[in-house]
Every structure is written in C-alpha cells, then in structure tokens.
C-alpha cells in the first residue's frame, strides 16, 4: 500500500492496510526531535512491516519513538496502550493519497508560525 524509508535507507516500512488519521503534530517533543512539525498517519501494529533495525526512545511513559540508529530519521510513534503505530509521512516514497485530518497539540505549537488551513485543531 504505502512504502517508506529513512534518509540512509537502512530502515524501511510498508503498510499492508490503508492508513488513516493523517495529522500534523505541533507538540514540543516533536519540535525538539525534528526541529518542526511531524506529519504522520497510522495503521494497526500488525499492518506495518518494518525491515531494518529501529532504535526506540521513550520520552515519556505514554509512548515510544522509533528512529534509524544510523541516520537518526524519526520514523515511528507508538502509544504504550494502543494497538496502532504512527509512521512519518515525510519518509514515504511517492504520494500517499492521504489528506491531513487534524492538527494535534496545537496549544504547544511554536510561536514562529500560524496554522493557516481549515483543518480541525486539537489542543
């Protein structure tokens, strides 16, 4: 369905089901890790095939983030109590066919930009 990979190509992923929940995350953790907003979509855990070694980091007890240990690309976000996994839309090879459904954690967005679309926002 959708294929993607990190900057160096060591970690690849592919969905085996249609992703949903395309969102733009404005939280301070994503901004610190990426230097900006994180765009992602999600599938059930069993519907994402990952090849290559992923390094997992827990910024909080609520979730872990998966990065490529070689190039540092932030590829995955996994909530501790969830059966879904989010993947980076920026790492997708080609078009996704998705549209952003929501902006999340907008209360902690940076003050240096405005959200200028009509997509729903969640604090």
XYZ file of N, CA and C in Angstrom:
369
model
N 0.834 -1.182 0.000
C 0.000 0.000 0.000
C 0.885 1.254 0.000
N 1.518 1.551 1.132
C 2.422 2.698 1.230
C 3.781 2.188 1.692
N 4.828 2.655 1.024
C 6.192 2.268 1.381
C 6.989 3.511 1.729
N 7.931 3.349 2.661
C 8.797 4.451 3.025
C 10.103 3.953 3.590
N 11.015 4.885 3.789
C 12.314 4.531 4.330
C 12.978 5.758 4.935
N 13.987 5.512 5.747
C 14.736 6.583 6.392
C 15.685 7.233 5.388
N 16.388 8.261 5.831
C 17.287 9.003 4.962
C 18.406 8.147 4.388
N 18.959 7.241 5.190
C 20.059 6.402 4.703
C 19.586 5.110 4.048
N 18.314 4.747 4.236
C 17.771 3.542 3.627
C 17.910 2.282 4.450
N 18.490 2.372 5.655
C 18.664 1.179 6.490
C 17.351 0.662 7.072
N 16.382 1.551 7.303
C 15.088 1.156 7.855
C 14.013 1.441 6.807
N 13.265 0.408 6.471
C 12.172 0.537 5.507
C 10.878 0.079 6.176
N 9.771 0.576 5.654
C 8.478 0.134 6.167
C 7.465 0.096 5.033
N 6.430 -0.721 5.259
C 5.355 -0.859 4.283
C 4.067 -1.164 5.018
N 3.000 -0.489 4.630
C 1.696 -0.787 5.210
C 1.054 -1.897 4.398
N 0.312 -2.762 5.076
C -0.442 -3.816 4.383
C -1.941 -3.563 4.507
N -2.288 -2.375 5.023
C -3.676 -1.923 5.119
C -3.678 -0.422 4.849
N -4.838 0.102 4.548
C -4.965 1.531 4.274
C -4.750 2.339 5.554
N -3.794 3.276 5.558
C -3.577 4.118 6.739
C -4.726 5.107 6.935
N -4.811 5.636 8.151
C -5.813 6.654 8.471
C -5.190 7.644 9.439
N -5.998 8.627 9.848
C -5.589 9.545 10.896
C -4.429 10.456 10.558
N -4.291 10.849 9.309
C -3.187 11.741 8.948
C -3.275 13.019 9.779
N -2.171 13.351 10.441
C -2.177 14.511 11.324
C -0.835 15.222 11.291
N -0.867 16.442 11.781
C 0.331 17.265 11.942
C 0.481 17.512 13.444
N 1.587 17.053 14.029
C 1.799 17.193 15.468
C 2.675 18.412 15.745
N 2.179 19.273 16.625
C 2.863 20.515 16.981
C 3.438 20.469 18.395
N 3.499 19.281 19.015
C 3.954 19.193 20.411
C 5.436 19.564 20.526
N 5.827 19.944 21.737
C 7.211 20.364 21.963
C 8.195 19.208 21.761
N 7.782 17.974 22.031
C 8.694 16.842 21.837
C 8.999 16.622 20.356
N 7.980 16.660 19.507
C 8.217 16.512 18.061
C 9.059 17.671 17.543
N 8.746 18.884 18.015
C 9.527 20.043 17.567
C 10.987 19.915 17.976
N 11.245 19.427 19.189
C 12.630 19.250 19.627
C 13.335 18.151 18.831
N 12.625 17.062 18.559
C 13.244 15.951 17.854
C 13.476 16.265 16.379
N 12.553 16.992 15.769
C 12.633 17.261 14.331
C 13.047 18.672 13.974
N 12.880 19.584 14.909
C 13.075 20.983 14.572
C 11.841 21.563 13.900
N 10.730 20.848 13.950
C 9.500 21.320 13.320
C 8.340 20.383 13.590
N 7.347 20.483 12.755
C 6.099 19.717 12.875
C 6.316 18.302 12.336
N 5.643 17.305 12.952
C 5.726 15.925 12.481
C 4.412 15.537 11.822
N 4.471 15.134 10.560
C 3.294 14.660 9.831
C 3.298 13.137 9.873
N 2.153 12.553 10.242
C 2.086 11.100 10.351
C 0.700 10.586 10.005
N 0.632 9.288 9.784
C -0.625 8.555 9.656
C -0.429 7.271 10.442
N -1.512 6.509 10.606
C -1.373 5.307 11.427
C -2.067 4.103 10.821
N -1.603 2.953 11.266
C -2.198 1.652 10.945
C -2.135 0.806 12.210
N -2.852 -0.310 12.215
C -2.706 -1.253 13.325
C -1.277 -1.797 13.315
N -0.777 -2.142 14.482
C 0.581 -2.678 14.602
C 0.842 -3.801 13.600
N -0.115 -4.698 13.487
C 0.064 -5.872 12.619
C 0.041 -5.511 11.140
N -0.338 -4.282 10.803
C -0.434 -3.857 9.412
C 0.748 -3.014 8.948
N 1.814 -2.977 9.754
C 3.028 -2.267 9.361
C 4.200 -3.233 9.404
N 4.845 -3.415 8.276
C 6.017 -4.280 8.176
C 7.254 -3.388 8.176
N 8.121 -3.594 9.161
C 9.345 -2.816 9.288
C 10.524 -3.735 9.038
N 11.443 -3.296 8.179
C 12.684 -4.034 7.975
C 13.842 -3.131 8.363
N 14.857 -3.720 8.957
C 15.991 -2.960 9.451
C 15.862 -2.771 10.951
N 16.916 -2.292 11.549
C 16.968 -2.111 12.990
C 16.440 -0.732 13.364
N 15.517 -0.691 14.315
C 14.950 0.561 14.805
C 15.381 0.755 16.251
N 15.807 1.961 16.590
C 16.125 2.296 17.978
C 14.903 3.000 18.554
N 14.406 2.488 19.687
C 13.215 3.043 20.329
C 13.617 3.914 21.504
N 12.970 5.064 21.621
C 13.241 6.024 22.685
C 11.930 6.402 23.347
N 11.892 6.355 24.692
C 10.702 6.737 25.446
C 10.936 8.092 26.099
N 10.351 9.146 25.513
C 10.441 10.478 26.111
C 9.548 10.555 27.347
N 8.459 9.776 27.341
C 7.559 9.662 28.491
C 7.117 8.205 28.581
N 6.400 7.874 29.641
C 5.905 6.507 29.799
C 4.679 6.240 28.911
N 4.170 7.257 28.246
C 2.967 7.111 27.426
C 3.236 6.616 26.014
N 4.470 6.778 25.527
C 4.753 6.409 24.136
C 6.245 6.238 23.921
N 6.566 5.597 22.808
C 7.961 5.494 22.395
C 8.070 5.945 20.938
N 9.249 6.396 20.569
C 9.514 6.900 19.232
C 10.600 6.040 18.595
N 10.394 5.669 17.345
C 11.345 4.826 16.639
C 12.157 5.625 15.643
N 13.476 5.506 15.747
C 14.387 6.219 14.855
C 15.386 5.250 14.237
N 15.924 5.654 13.107
C 17.007 4.878 12.496
C 18.273 5.125 13.305
N 18.951 4.063 13.761
C 20.156 4.258 14.571
C 21.333 4.828 13.780
N 21.281 4.748 12.457
C 22.388 5.263 11.648
C 22.211 6.732 11.283
N 21.069 7.095 10.701
C 20.891 8.470 10.215
C 20.037 9.336 11.133
N 19.337 8.726 12.101
C 18.554 9.481 13.059
C 17.160 9.856 12.615
N 16.717 9.393 11.453
C 15.368 9.726 10.985
C 14.322 9.250 11.983
N 13.405 10.158 12.363
C 12.295 9.852 13.269
C 11.176 9.280 12.410
N 10.927 7.970 12.536
C 10.022 7.257 11.643
C 8.717 6.810 12.273
N 8.720 6.459 13.575
C 7.554 5.816 14.187
C 7.234 6.411 15.548
N 5.949 6.389 15.869
C 5.458 6.778 17.193
C 4.470 5.706 17.621
N 4.667 5.160 18.827
C 3.850 4.052 19.310
C 3.357 4.343 20.717
N 2.050 4.563 20.879
C 1.456 4.758 22.198
C 1.501 3.463 22.989
N 1.857 3.536 24.256
C 2.011 2.364 25.117
C 0.743 1.520 25.179
N -0.402 2.151 25.271
C -1.663 1.424 25.453
C -2.461 1.314 24.153
N -1.809 1.458 23.014
C -2.520 1.452 21.736
C -2.120 0.254 20.880
N -3.020 -0.177 20.018
C -2.716 -1.266 19.083
C -2.436 -0.728 17.686
N -2.106 0.568 17.617
C -1.754 1.200 16.350
C -0.351 1.777 16.455
N 0.221 2.068 15.293
C 1.530 2.706 15.228
C 1.472 3.789 14.155
N 2.039 4.935 14.467
C 2.096 6.032 13.512
C 3.427 5.986 12.782
N 3.411 6.384 11.524
C 4.633 6.434 10.731
C 4.757 7.807 10.080
N 5.978 8.204 9.820
C 6.269 9.534 9.279
C 5.857 9.628 7.817
N 4.971 10.554 7.519
C 4.565 10.757 6.129
C 5.702 11.318 5.292
N 6.604 12.056 5.927
C 7.755 12.597 5.206
C 8.723 11.535 4.726
N 8.636 10.333 5.267
C 9.522 9.239 4.878
C 8.922 8.366 3.784
N 7.682 8.666 3.384
C 7.000 7.853 2.376
C 7.621 8.092 1.010
N 7.801 7.021 0.273
C 8.345 7.075 -1.075
C 7.192 7.291 -2.052
N 7.056 8.491 -2.587
C 5.976 8.794 -3.522
C 4.782 9.404 -2.822
N 3.678 9.470 -3.520
C 2.451 10.062 -2.990
C 1.775 9.118 -2.007
N 1.073 9.703 -1.033
C 0.387 8.905 -0.020
C -1.093 8.721 -0.339
N -1.693 9.669 -1.060
C -3.130 9.634 -1.297
C -3.931 10.079 -0.085
N -3.248 10.549 0.962
C -3.899 10.973 2.200
C -4.028 12.488 2.250
N -4.919 12.960 3.094
C -5.048 14.383 3.398
C -5.026 14.543 4.911
N -4.421 15.624 5.371
C -4.350 15.882 6.804
C -5.765 16.018 7.355
N -6.045 15.248 8.420
C -7.363 15.257 9.065
C -7.416 16.166 10.274
N -6.239 16.410 10.902
C -6.239 17.234 12.110
C -4.825 17.703 12.437
N -4.777 18.811 13.171
C -3.556 19.306 13.798
C -3.693 18.950 15.275
N -2.638 18.369 15.856
C -2.714 17.968 17.261
C -1.675 18.713 18.105
N -1.975 18.840 19.398
C -1.132 19.537 20.372
C -0.829 20.964 19.932
N -1.854 21.621 19.411
C -1.675 22.991 18.921
C -1.431 23.991 20.041
N -1.822 23.671 21.258
C -1.590 24.585 22.380
C -0.094 24.764 22.660
N 0.720 23.798 22.243
C 2.159 23.912 22.483
C 2.953 24.171 21.201
N 2.270 24.617 20.154
C 2.970 24.905 18.893
C 3.935 26.066 19.068
N 4.888 26.161 18.162
C 5.840 27.261 18.190
C 5.149 28.590 17.894
N 5.706 29.668 18.399
C 5.118 30.992 18.177
C 5.572 31.620 16.860
N 6.410 30.939 16.119
C 7.005 31.482 14.912
C 6.239 31.122 13.635
N 5.067 30.507 13.772
C 4.238 30.197 12.607
C 2.775 30.175 13.003
N 1.928 30.271 12.000
C 0.481 30.180 12.185
C -0.030 28.962 11.424
N -1.074 28.356 11.926
C -1.756 27.278 11.220
C -2.813 27.958 10.361
N -2.629 27.920 9.057
C -3.438 28.741 8.164
C -4.355 27.932 7.249
N -4.733 26.749 7.676
C -5.692 25.974 6.884
C -6.980 25.803 7.686
N -7.933 25.139 7.123
C -9.230 24.933 7.793
C -9.362 23.531 8.393
N -8.254 22.864 8.618
C -8.247 21.533 9.201
C -8.494 21.659 10.705
N -9.295 20.772 11.312
C -9.564 20.840 12.755
C -8.291 20.815 13.585
N -8.339 21.541 14.705
C -7.200 21.624 15.618
C -7.583 21.099 16.993
N -6.663 20.341 17.596
C -6.855 19.824 18.952
C -5.720 20.350 19.836
N -6.095 20.827 21.023
C -5.067 21.308 21.971
C -4.313 20.134 22.524
